[in-house]
């Protein structure tokens, strides 16, 4: 069965590894043309080379620091030049710095908020006009259960993810009659390097599981919007 995003253009941020890499690979397999970004051109180029070839869709990539508006503008200009526009944006890039507030340096606070929240705004700000020119699209934010459940030492990360959730809900109301759907996913513990502070474990969600949810959202009929998805390990460590 043809995937509804076959031959469409999807942008996936932070897609050189982990959840973003799994999402990019899944969308390529579904037939989408995919553009990825990361902070280092070397890692982006390596990821593009590894994902190219035996996939249905085409893949391109360019380095971008998503905390810098000029970098984001250049990246979306690159995508438009190569693919002609954007149909889907998956905001996945993020970092976590976990310290008590009195130990959290101001530059660490700005690093987390800058990438996890301001970077999401920058990407949406640039992608929405491109989607409108193509008659609509889909924005999917990779948030976290930390966007609803506070954790000790997680003040910066919690603030960024609570912010992403509120931002996404407001943007959904702004865009729902412009044929752009907005969803946000809140995974719990995912088995990636990001969660290495608590150790890798088989009981955690696999990145491919999150990618499957993204693919399912894109297959939903246009009349239906799944605005929020919570994903957690079925049998977490006791």
Tab-separated table of N, CA and C in Angstrom, residues 3 12-14 17-27 30 88 90-93 138 140-145 157 161 183-192 194-195 203-219 229-233:
chain	number	residue	atom	x	y	z
A	3	UNK	N	2.314	4.710	0.883
A	3	UNK	CA	2.295	5.570	2.056
A	3	UNK	C	1.872	6.970	1.625
A	12	UNK	N	13.893	16.236	9.160
A	12	UNK	CA	14.069	15.646	10.494
A	12	UNK	C	15.312	16.261	11.117
A	13	UNK	N	15.148	16.950	12.231
A	13	UNK	CA	16.300	17.578	12.889
A	13	UNK	C	16.941	16.593	13.860
A	14	UNK	N	18.242	16.794	14.093
A	14	UNK	CA	18.955	15.916	15.009
A	14	UNK	C	18.877	14.460	14.585
A	17	UNK	N	21.718	10.312	14.661
A	17	UNK	CA	21.735	9.141	15.546
A	17	UNK	C	20.441	9.100	16.345
A	18	UNK	N	20.261	8.031	17.108
A	18	UNK	CA	19.153	7.925	18.050
A	18	UNK	C	17.782	7.974	17.415
A	19	UNK	N	16.876	8.652	18.084
A	19	UNK	CA	15.482	8.722	17.631
A	19	UNK	C	15.386	9.377	16.261
A	20	UNK	N	16.091	10.487	16.062
A	20	UNK	CA	16.019	11.187	14.778
A	20	UNK	C	16.491	10.326	13.628
A	21	UNK	N	17.560	9.577	13.844
A	21	UNK	CA	18.074	8.672	12.805
A	21	UNK	C	17.036	7.609	12.472
A	22	UNK	N	16.404	7.033	13.482
A	22	UNK	CA	15.377	6.010	13.254
A	22	UNK	C	14.192	6.578	12.485
A	23	UNK	N	13.801	7.818	12.805
A	23	UNK	CA	12.673	8.443	12.109
A	23	UNK	C	13.037	8.697	10.649
A	24	UNK	N	14.242	9.223	10.410
A	24	UNK	CA	14.676	9.485	9.032
A	24	UNK	C	14.696	8.195	8.217
A	25	UNK	N	15.218	7.123	8.786
A	25	UNK	CA	15.272	5.852	8.076
A	25	UNK	C	13.874	5.325	7.784
A	26	UNK	N	12.964	5.480	8.751
A	26	UNK	CA	11.598	5.003	8.533
A	26	UNK	C	10.898	5.799	7.431
A	27	UNK	N	11.063	7.111	7.433
A	27	UNK	CA	10.416	7.930	6.413
A	27	UNK	C	10.999	7.660	5.033
A	30	UNK	N	9.431	4.657	3.849
A	30	UNK	CA	8.036	4.920	3.457
A	30	UNK	C	7.948	5.675	2.135
A	88	UNK	N	6.601	17.961	5.645
A	88	UNK	CA	6.577	17.449	7.013
A	88	UNK	C	7.835	17.906	7.740
A	90	UNK	N	9.794	17.181	11.396
A	90	UNK	CA	9.894	16.456	12.660
A	90	UNK	C	10.986	17.135	13.484
A	91	UNK	N	10.581	17.849	14.523
A	91	UNK	CA	11.525	18.524	15.406
A	91	UNK	C	11.978	17.543	16.478
A	92	UNK	N	13.163	16.983	16.278
A	92	UNK	CA	13.672	15.970	17.185
A	92	UNK	C	14.905	16.430	17.956
A	93	UNK	N	15.691	17.353	17.413
A	93	UNK	CA	16.954	17.739	18.037
A	93	UNK	C	16.732	18.227	19.468
A	138	UNK	N	2.502	18.768	7.806
A	138	UNK	CA	2.408	18.131	9.133
A	138	UNK	C	3.663	18.488	9.921
A	140	UNK	N	5.532	17.516	13.513
A	140	UNK	CA	5.558	16.554	14.613
A	140	UNK	C	6.722	16.918	15.530
A	141	UNK	N	6.411	17.173	16.790
A	141	UNK	CA	7.435	17.520	17.770
A	141	UNK	C	7.763	16.287	18.620
A	142	UNK	N	9.049	15.987	18.770
A	142	UNK	CA	9.447	14.937	19.688
A	142	UNK	C	9.713	15.591	21.043
A	143	UNK	N	8.730	15.526	21.905
A	143	UNK	CA	8.830	16.103	23.247
A	143	UNK	C	9.285	15.004	24.211
A	144	UNK	N	8.657	14.895	25.348
A	144	UNK	CA	9.060	13.929	26.368
A	144	UNK	C	7.986	13.869	27.440
A	145	UNK	N	7.932	12.740	28.151
A	145	UNK	CA	7.075	12.701	29.328
A	145	UNK	C	7.544	13.687	30.387
A	157	UNK	N	15.480	21.010	31.594
A	157	UNK	CA	14.886	20.082	30.627
A	157	UNK	C	13.362	20.082	30.736
A	161	UNK	N	10.621	21.175	27.770
A	161	UNK	CA	9.624	20.252	27.229
A	161	UNK	C	8.193	20.660	27.593
A	183	UNK	N	1.275	17.635	15.868
A	183	UNK	CA	1.225	16.626	16.919
A	183	UNK	C	2.502	16.699	17.736
A	184	UNK	N	2.411	16.287	19.005
A	184	UNK	CA	3.648	16.124	19.763
A	184	UNK	C	3.652	14.778	20.472
A	185	UNK	N	4.832	14.143	20.437
A	185	UNK	CA	5.040	12.839	21.045
A	185	UNK	C	5.797	13.014	22.350
A	186	UNK	N	5.378	12.275	23.359
A	186	UNK	CA	6.042	12.332	24.657
A	186	UNK	C	6.556	10.945	25.017
A	187	UNK	N	7.750	10.580	24.534
A	187	UNK	CA	8.310	9.285	24.924
A	187	UNK	C	8.822	9.313	26.363
A	188	UNK	N	8.769	8.143	26.992
A	188	UNK	CA	9.427	7.968	28.280
A	188	UNK	C	10.865	7.557	28.044
A	189	UNK	N	11.339	6.567	28.756
A	189	UNK	CA	12.742	6.134	28.640
A	189	UNK	C	12.981	5.449	27.300
A	190	UNK	N	13.888	6.023	26.495
A	190	UNK	CA	14.225	5.477	25.188
A	190	UNK	C	15.669	4.985	25.227
A	191	UNK	N	15.926	3.864	24.614
A	191	UNK	CA	17.243	3.228	24.659
A	191	UNK	C	18.194	3.898	23.665
A	192	UNK	N	18.722	5.073	24.040
A	192	UNK	CA	19.654	5.828	23.191
A	192	UNK	C	20.791	6.349	24.049
A	194	UNK	N	21.301	9.367	24.563
A	194	UNK	CA	20.757	10.497	25.315
A	194	UNK	C	20.423	10.085	26.740
A	195	UNK	N	19.926	8.831	26.896
A	195	UNK	CA	19.498	8.362	28.212
A	195	UNK	C	20.591	7.565	28.914
A	203	UNK	N	14.505	-3.018	28.466
A	203	UNK	CA	13.125	-2.696	28.822
A	203	UNK	C	12.686	-1.331	28.283
A	204	UNK	N	13.655	-0.524	27.854
A	204	UNK	CA	13.314	0.817	27.368
A	204	UNK	C	12.720	0.774	25.964
A	205	UNK	N	12.042	1.840	25.599
A	205	UNK	CA	11.514	2.005	24.248
A	205	UNK	C	12.673	2.038	23.262
A	206	UNK	N	12.523	1.401	22.120
A	206	UNK	CA	13.533	1.468	21.069
A	206	UNK	C	13.265	2.687	20.185
A	207	UNK	N	14.315	3.317	19.646
A	207	UNK	CA	14.095	4.437	18.719
A	207	UNK	C	13.164	4.068	17.566
A	208	UNK	N	13.240	2.837	17.079
A	208	UNK	CA	12.359	2.401	15.995
A	208	UNK	C	10.892	2.452	16.397
A	209	UNK	N	10.613	2.283	17.693
A	209	UNK	CA	9.228	2.349	18.157
A	209	UNK	C	8.677	3.768	18.022
A	210	UNK	N	9.506	4.755	18.339
A	210	UNK	CA	9.090	6.152	18.178
A	210	UNK	C	8.896	6.461	16.692
A	211	UNK	N	9.800	5.943	15.854
A	211	UNK	CA	9.671	6.142	14.404
A	211	UNK	C	8.378	5.531	13.880
A	212	UNK	N	7.986	4.406	14.444
A	212	UNK	CA	6.729	3.776	14.031
A	212	UNK	C	5.537	4.672	14.346
A	213	UNK	N	5.569	5.338	15.501
A	213	UNK	CA	4.477	6.244	15.856
A	213	UNK	C	4.415	7.414	14.867
A	214	UNK	N	5.573	7.960	14.496
A	214	UNK	CA	5.603	9.044	13.517
A	214	UNK	C	4.979	8.593	12.204
A	215	UNK	N	5.349	7.409	11.740
A	215	UNK	CA	4.787	6.878	10.503
A	215	UNK	C	3.276	6.678	10.608
A	216	UNK	N	2.823	6.215	11.764
A	216	UNK	CA	1.377	6.030	11.973
A	216	UNK	C	0.641	7.363	11.908
A	217	UNK	N	1.217	8.409	12.521
A	217	UNK	CA	0.577	9.724	12.477
A	217	UNK	C	0.440	10.218	11.044
A	218	UNK	N	1.471	10.030	10.248
A	218	UNK	CA	1.430	10.495	8.859
A	218	UNK	C	0.437	9.697	8.016
A	219	UNK	N	0.070	8.519	8.477
A	219	UNK	CA	-0.908	7.704	7.739
A	219	UNK	C	-2.346	7.999	8.146
A	229	UNK	N	0.615	12.256	21.876
A	229	UNK	CA	0.829	10.822	22.061
A	229	UNK	C	1.802	10.622	23.209
A	230	UNK	N	1.411	9.810	24.188
A	230	UNK	CA	2.323	9.414	25.261
A	230	UNK	C	2.803	7.998	24.972
A	231	UNK	N	4.129	7.800	25.040
A	231	UNK	CA	4.729	6.504	24.751
A	231	UNK	C	5.653	6.166	25.915
A	232	UNK	N	5.439	5.005	26.518
A	232	UNK	CA	6.256	4.614	27.669
A	232	UNK	C	6.570	3.130	27.610
A	233	UNK	N	7.627	2.686	28.275
A	233	UNK	CA	7.915	1.246	28.326
A	233	UNK	C	6.737	0.485	28.940
